[in-house]
Tab-separated table of C-alpha atoms in Angstrom:
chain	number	residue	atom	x	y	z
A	1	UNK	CA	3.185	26.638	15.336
A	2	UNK	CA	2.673	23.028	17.324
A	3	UNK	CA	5.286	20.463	15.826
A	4	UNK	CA	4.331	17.375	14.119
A	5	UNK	CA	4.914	14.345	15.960
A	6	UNK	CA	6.690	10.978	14.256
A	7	UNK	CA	6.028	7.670	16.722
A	8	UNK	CA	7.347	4.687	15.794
A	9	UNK	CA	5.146	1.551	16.813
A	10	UNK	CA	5.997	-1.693	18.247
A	11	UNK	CA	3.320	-4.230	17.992
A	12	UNK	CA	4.513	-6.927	20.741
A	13	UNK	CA	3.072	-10.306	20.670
A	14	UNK	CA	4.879	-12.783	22.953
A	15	UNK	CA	7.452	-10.504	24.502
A	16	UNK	CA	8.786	-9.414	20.767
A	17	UNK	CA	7.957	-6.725	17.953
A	18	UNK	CA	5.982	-7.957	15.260
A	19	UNK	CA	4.928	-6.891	11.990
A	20	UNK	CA	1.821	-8.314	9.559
A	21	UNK	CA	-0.263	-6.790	6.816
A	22	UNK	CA	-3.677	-5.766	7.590
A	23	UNK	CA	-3.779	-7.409	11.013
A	24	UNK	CA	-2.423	-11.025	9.580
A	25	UNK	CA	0.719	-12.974	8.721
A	26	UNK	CA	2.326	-11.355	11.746
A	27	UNK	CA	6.447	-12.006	11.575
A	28	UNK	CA	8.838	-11.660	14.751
A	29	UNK	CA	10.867	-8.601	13.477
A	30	UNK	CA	12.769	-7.870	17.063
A	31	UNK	CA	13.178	-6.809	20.736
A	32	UNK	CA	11.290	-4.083	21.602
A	33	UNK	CA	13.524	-2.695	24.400
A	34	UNK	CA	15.820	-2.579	22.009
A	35	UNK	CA	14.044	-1.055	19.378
A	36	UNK	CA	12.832	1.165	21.060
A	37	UNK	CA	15.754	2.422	22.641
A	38	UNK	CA	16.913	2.919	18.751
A	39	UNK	CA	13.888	4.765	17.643
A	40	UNK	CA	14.564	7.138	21.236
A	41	UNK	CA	18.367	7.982	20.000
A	42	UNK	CA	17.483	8.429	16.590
A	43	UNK	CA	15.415	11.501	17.530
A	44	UNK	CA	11.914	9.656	17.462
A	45	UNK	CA	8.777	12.030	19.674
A	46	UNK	CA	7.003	9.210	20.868
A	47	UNK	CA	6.860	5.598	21.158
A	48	UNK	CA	3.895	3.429	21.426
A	49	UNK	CA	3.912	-0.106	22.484
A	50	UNK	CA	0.906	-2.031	21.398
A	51	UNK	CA	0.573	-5.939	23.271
A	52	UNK	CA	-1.413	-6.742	20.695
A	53	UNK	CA	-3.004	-9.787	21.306
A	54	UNK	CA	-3.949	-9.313	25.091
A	55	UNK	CA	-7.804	-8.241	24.384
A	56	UNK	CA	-8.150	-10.926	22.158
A	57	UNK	CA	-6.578	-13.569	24.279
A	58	UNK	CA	-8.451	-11.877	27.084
A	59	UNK	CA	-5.163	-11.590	29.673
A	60	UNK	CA	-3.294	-8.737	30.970
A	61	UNK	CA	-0.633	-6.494	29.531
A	62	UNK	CA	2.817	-7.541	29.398
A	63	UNK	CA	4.368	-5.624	32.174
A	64	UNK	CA	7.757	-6.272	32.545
A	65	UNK	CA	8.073	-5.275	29.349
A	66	UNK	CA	6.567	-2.079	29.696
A	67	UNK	CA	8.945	-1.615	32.271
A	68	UNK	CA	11.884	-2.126	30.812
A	69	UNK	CA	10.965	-0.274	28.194
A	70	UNK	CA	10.728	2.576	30.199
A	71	UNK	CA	13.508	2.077	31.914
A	72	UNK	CA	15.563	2.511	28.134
A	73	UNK	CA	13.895	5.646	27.001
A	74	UNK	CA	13.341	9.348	28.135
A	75	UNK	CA	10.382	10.490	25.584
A	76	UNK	CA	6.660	10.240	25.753
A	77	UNK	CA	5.343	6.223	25.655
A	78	UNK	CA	2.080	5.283	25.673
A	79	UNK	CA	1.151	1.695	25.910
A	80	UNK	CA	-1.903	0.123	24.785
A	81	UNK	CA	-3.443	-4.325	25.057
A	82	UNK	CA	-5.401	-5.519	27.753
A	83	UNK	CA	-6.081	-2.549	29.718
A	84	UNK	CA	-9.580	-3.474	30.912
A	85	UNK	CA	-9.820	-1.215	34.251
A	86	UNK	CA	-8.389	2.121	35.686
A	87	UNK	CA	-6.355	-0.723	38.314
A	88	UNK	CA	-5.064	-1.654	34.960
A	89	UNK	CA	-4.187	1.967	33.472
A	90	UNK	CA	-2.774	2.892	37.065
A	91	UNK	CA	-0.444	-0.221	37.121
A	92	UNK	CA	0.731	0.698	33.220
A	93	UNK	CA	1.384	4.159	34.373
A	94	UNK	CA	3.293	3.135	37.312
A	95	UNK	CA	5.688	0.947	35.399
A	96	UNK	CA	6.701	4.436	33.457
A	97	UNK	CA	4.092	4.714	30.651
A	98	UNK	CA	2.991	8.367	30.383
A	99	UNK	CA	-0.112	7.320	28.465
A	100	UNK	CA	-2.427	4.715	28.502
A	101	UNK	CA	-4.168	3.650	25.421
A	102	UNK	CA	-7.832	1.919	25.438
A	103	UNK	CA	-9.530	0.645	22.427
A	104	UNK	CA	-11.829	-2.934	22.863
A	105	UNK	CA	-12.009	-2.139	26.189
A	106	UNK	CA	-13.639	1.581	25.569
A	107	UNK	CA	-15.674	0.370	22.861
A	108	UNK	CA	-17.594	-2.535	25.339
A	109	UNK	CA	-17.110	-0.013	28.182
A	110	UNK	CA	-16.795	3.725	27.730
A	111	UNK	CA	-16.796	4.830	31.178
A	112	UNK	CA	-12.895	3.336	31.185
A	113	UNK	CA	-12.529	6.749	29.141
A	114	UNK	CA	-13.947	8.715	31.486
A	115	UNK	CA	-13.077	7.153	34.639
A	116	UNK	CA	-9.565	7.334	33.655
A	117	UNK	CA	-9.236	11.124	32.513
A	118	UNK	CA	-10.847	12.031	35.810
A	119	UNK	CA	-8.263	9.609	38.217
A	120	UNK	CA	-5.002	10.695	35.807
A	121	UNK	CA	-6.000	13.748	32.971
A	122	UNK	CA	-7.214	13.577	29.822
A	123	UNK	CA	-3.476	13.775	28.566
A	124	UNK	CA	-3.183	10.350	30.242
A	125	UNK	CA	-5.828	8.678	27.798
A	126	UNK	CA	-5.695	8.223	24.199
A	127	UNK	CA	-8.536	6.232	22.161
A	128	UNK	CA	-7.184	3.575	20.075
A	129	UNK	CA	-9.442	3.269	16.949
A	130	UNK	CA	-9.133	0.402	14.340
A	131	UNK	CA	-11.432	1.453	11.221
A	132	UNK	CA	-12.221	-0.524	8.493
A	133	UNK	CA	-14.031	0.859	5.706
A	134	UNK	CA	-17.636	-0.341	4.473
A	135	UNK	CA	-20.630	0.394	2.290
A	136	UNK	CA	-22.646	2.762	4.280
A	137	UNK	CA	-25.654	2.036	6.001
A	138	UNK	CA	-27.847	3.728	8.477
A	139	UNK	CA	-25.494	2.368	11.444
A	140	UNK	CA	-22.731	3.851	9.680
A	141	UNK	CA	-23.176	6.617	7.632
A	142	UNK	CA	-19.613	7.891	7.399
A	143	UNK	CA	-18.613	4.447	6.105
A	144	UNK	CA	-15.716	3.640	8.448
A	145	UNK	CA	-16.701	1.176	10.977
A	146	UNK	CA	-15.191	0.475	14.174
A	147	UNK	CA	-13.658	-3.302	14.560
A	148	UNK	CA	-12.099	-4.552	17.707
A	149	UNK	CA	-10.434	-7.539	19.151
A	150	UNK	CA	-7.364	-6.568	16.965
A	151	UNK	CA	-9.618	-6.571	13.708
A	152	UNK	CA	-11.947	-9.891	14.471
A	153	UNK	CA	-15.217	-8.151	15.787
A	154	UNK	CA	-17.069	-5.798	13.883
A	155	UNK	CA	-19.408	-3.907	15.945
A	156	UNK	CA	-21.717	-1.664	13.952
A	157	UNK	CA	-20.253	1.580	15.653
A	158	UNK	CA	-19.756	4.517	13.138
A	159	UNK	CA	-16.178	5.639	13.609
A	160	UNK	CA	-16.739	9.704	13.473
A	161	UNK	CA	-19.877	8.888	16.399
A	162	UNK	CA	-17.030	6.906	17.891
A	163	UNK	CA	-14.277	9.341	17.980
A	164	UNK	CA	-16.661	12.217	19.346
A	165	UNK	CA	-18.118	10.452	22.099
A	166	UNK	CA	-14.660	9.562	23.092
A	167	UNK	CA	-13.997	13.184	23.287
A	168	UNK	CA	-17.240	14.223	24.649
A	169	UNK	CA	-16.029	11.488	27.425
A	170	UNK	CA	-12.609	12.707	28.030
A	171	UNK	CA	-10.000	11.229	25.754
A	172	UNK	CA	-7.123	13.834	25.369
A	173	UNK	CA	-6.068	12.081	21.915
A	174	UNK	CA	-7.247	9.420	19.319
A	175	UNK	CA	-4.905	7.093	17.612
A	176	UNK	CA	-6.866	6.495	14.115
A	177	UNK	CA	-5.332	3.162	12.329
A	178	UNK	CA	-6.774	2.201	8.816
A	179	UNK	CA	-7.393	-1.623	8.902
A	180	UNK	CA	-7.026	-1.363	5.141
A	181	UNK	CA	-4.215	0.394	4.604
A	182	UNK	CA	-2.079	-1.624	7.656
A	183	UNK	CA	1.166	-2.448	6.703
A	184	UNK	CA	0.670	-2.268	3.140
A	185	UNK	CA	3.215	0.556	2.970
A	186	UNK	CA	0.679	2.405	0.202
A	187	UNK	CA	-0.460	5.808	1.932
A	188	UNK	CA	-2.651	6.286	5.041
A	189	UNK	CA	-5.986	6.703	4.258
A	190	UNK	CA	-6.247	10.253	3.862
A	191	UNK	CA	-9.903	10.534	3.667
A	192	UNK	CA	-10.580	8.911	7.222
A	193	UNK	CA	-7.726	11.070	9.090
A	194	UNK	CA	-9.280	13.848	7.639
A	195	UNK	CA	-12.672	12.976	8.387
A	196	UNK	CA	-11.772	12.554	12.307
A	197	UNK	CA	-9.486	15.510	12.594
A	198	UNK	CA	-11.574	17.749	11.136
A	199	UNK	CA	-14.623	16.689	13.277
A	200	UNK	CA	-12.797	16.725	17.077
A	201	UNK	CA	-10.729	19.221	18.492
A	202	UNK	CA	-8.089	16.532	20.071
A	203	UNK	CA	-4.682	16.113	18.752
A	204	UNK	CA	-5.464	12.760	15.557
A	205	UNK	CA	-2.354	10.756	15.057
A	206	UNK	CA	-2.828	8.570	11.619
A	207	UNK	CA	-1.883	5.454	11.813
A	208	UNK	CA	-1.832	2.059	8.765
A	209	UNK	CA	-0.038	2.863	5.980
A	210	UNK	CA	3.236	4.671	5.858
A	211	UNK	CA	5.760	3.710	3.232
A	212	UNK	CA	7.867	6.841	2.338
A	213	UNK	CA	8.069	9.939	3.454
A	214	UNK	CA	5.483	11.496	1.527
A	215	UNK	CA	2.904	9.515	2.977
A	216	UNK	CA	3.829	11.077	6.359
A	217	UNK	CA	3.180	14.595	4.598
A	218	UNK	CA	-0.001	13.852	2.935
A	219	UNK	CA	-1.201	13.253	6.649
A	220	UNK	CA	-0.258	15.601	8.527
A	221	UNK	CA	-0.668	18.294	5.430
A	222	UNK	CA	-3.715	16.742	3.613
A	223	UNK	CA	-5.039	14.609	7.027
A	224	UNK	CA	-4.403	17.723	8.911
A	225	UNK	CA	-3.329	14.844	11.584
A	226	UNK	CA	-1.228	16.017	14.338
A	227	UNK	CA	1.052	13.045	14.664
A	228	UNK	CA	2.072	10.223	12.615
A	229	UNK	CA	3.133	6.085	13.644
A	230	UNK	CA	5.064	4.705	11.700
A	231	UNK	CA	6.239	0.926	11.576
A	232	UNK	CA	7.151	-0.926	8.357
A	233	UNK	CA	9.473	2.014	6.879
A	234	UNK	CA	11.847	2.102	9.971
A	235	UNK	CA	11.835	-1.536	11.013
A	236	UNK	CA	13.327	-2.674	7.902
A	237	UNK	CA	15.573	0.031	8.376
A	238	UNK	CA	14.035	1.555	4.402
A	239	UNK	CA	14.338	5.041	6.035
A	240	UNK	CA	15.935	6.421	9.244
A	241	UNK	CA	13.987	8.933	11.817
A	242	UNK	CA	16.001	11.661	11.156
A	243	UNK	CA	15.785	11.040	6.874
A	244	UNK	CA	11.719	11.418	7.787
A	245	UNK	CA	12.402	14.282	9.961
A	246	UNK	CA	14.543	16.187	7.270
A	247	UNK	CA	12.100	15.488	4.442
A	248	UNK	CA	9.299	16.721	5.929
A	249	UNK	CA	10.848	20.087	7.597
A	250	UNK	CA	12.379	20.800	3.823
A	251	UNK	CA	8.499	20.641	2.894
A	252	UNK	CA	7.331	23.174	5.497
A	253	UNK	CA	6.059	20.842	8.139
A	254	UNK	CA	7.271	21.910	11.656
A	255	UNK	CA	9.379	19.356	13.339
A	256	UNK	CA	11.613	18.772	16.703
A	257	UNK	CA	15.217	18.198	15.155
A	258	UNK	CA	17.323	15.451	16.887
A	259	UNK	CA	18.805	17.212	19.923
C-alpha cells in the first residue's frame, strides 16, 4: 500500500513565511530556509513553497529563495507564485525544485499544463486549485468554484471540470485548498477532497484546514486524498511532524517513519 504524504507549507510573501486566515490578515511567522530545513529533519515528505503574492502583484518568483531552500533540504519541493511560462518552470526547476506548481497561470492559460508535462513529465506539474464554495448554478454545478489571484478573482470555472481538464492536459497531481476552511484550523473540507479524488485518477493532496491530527485522517481516510499540507498546526509548534506521523500510523494509515 502507497504511503500517505504530510507537506508542510510555507506561504512566502516578501522573502518570509506567512500565515492568515482565509487568504487575509497575513502575519510574518518566519524564515523559510529555516523552516523548512526544520520540517526536512523532523521527518516531513514534502515541502511546498508558495510566493504567494507574485500572480497577484504580477512579478516573478522569488528565486534566490527557492534556491536556498534547496540547497537546505534533501526531500521532494515543489514551488508554486508567478510561474507564467515553461522559461519560468525550467528556471524554478533549475534552482532545485522537483516540482513546479501552476494555478492563475493554468486557469488564464492551460496549455502551461500541457506544455510543461511534455518539456519535464507530468510528475514535474502539479495544479494548484483554490476553491471556494457557492450556491450552484449552471456554470457550476458541483458548487465549488475556482478563484484565483490568491482568492481576489472569481472566474465562473466549476472546480471538478477544472481538476479533470487539468488531468486530461497532463498534470501529474492537484493540490486542492479550501478557501473556506484556510487557516481556520477546523477540518478540511471533506466533501470537496472527496469530490476531486474520487473523480481523477492523480494523486489529490487536501489542503485549508488542518488543526489536529484527526483532521489529517478524515482526509486521507474519509477524502481518500493522497497527501496532506499542513501549516498552522506545525508553525506554532501545536504538534510536531513526527506526533502527526505516529497518530495517524496507530490509526491504520500507512506512513514513512522518520529515518
Amino acid at each position: 500500500m502507497l504511503t500517505r504524504r504530510i507537506i508542510p507549507c510555507l506561504d512566502v510573501r516578501d522573502g518570509r513565511t506567512t500565515k492568515g486566515i482565509k487568504f487575509e490578515n497575513n502575519v510574518d511567522i518566519g524564515d523559510p530556509v529555516e523552516m523548512a530545513k526544520i520540517y526536512y529533519e523532523a521527518g516531513a515528505d514534502e515541502i511546498v513553497f508558495y510566493d504567494i503574492t507574485a500572480s497577484h502583484e504580477k512579478r516573478g518568483l522569488m528565486i534566490d529563495v527557492v534556491r536556498k531552500v534547496a540547497e537546505t533540504i534533501f526531500i521532494p519541493f515543489s514551488v508554486g507564485g508567478g510561474i507564467r511560462t515553461v522559461a519560468d518552470m525550467r528556471d524554478t526547476l533549475l534552482a532545485g525544485a522537483e516540482k513546479i506548481s501552476v494555478n492563475s497561470s493554468a486557469v488564464q492559460n492551460p496549455a502551461i499544463i500541457s506544455e510543461g508535462a511534455e518539456k519535464f513529465g507530468s510528475q514535474c506539474v502539479v495544479l494548484g486549485m483554490d476553491v471556494k464554495r457557492v450556491k450552484k448554478r449552471k456554470e457550476i454545478p458541483s458548487g465549488f468554484e475556482i478563484v484565483i489571484n490568491g482568492g481576489r478573482t472569481y472566474m465562473g470555472i466549476d472546480a471538478l471540470w477544472w481538476a479533470q481538464e487539468a488531468e486530461r492536459l497532463g498534470a501529474g497531481e492537484i493540490c486542492l485548498n479550501s478557501i473556506d476552511a484556510d487557516g481556520v484550523r477546523q477540518g478540511y473540507d471533506i466533501e470537496l477532497t472527496r469530490l476531486i479524488s474520487e473523480n481523477v485518477t492523480i494523486p489529490v493532496i487536501a489542503s485549508g484546514g488542518a488543526g489536529e491530527p484527526v483532521h489529517l485522517y478524515d482526509a486521507l481516510a474519509d477524502g481518500k486524498a493522497d497527501a496532506a499540507l499542513i501549516a498552522s498546526m506545525v508553525h506554532y509548534g501545536t504538534y510536531t511532524i513526527g506526533g502527526i506521523k505516529e497518530y495517524l500510523a496507530g490509526r491504520g494509515v500507512p506512513m514513512r517513519m522518520k529515518w
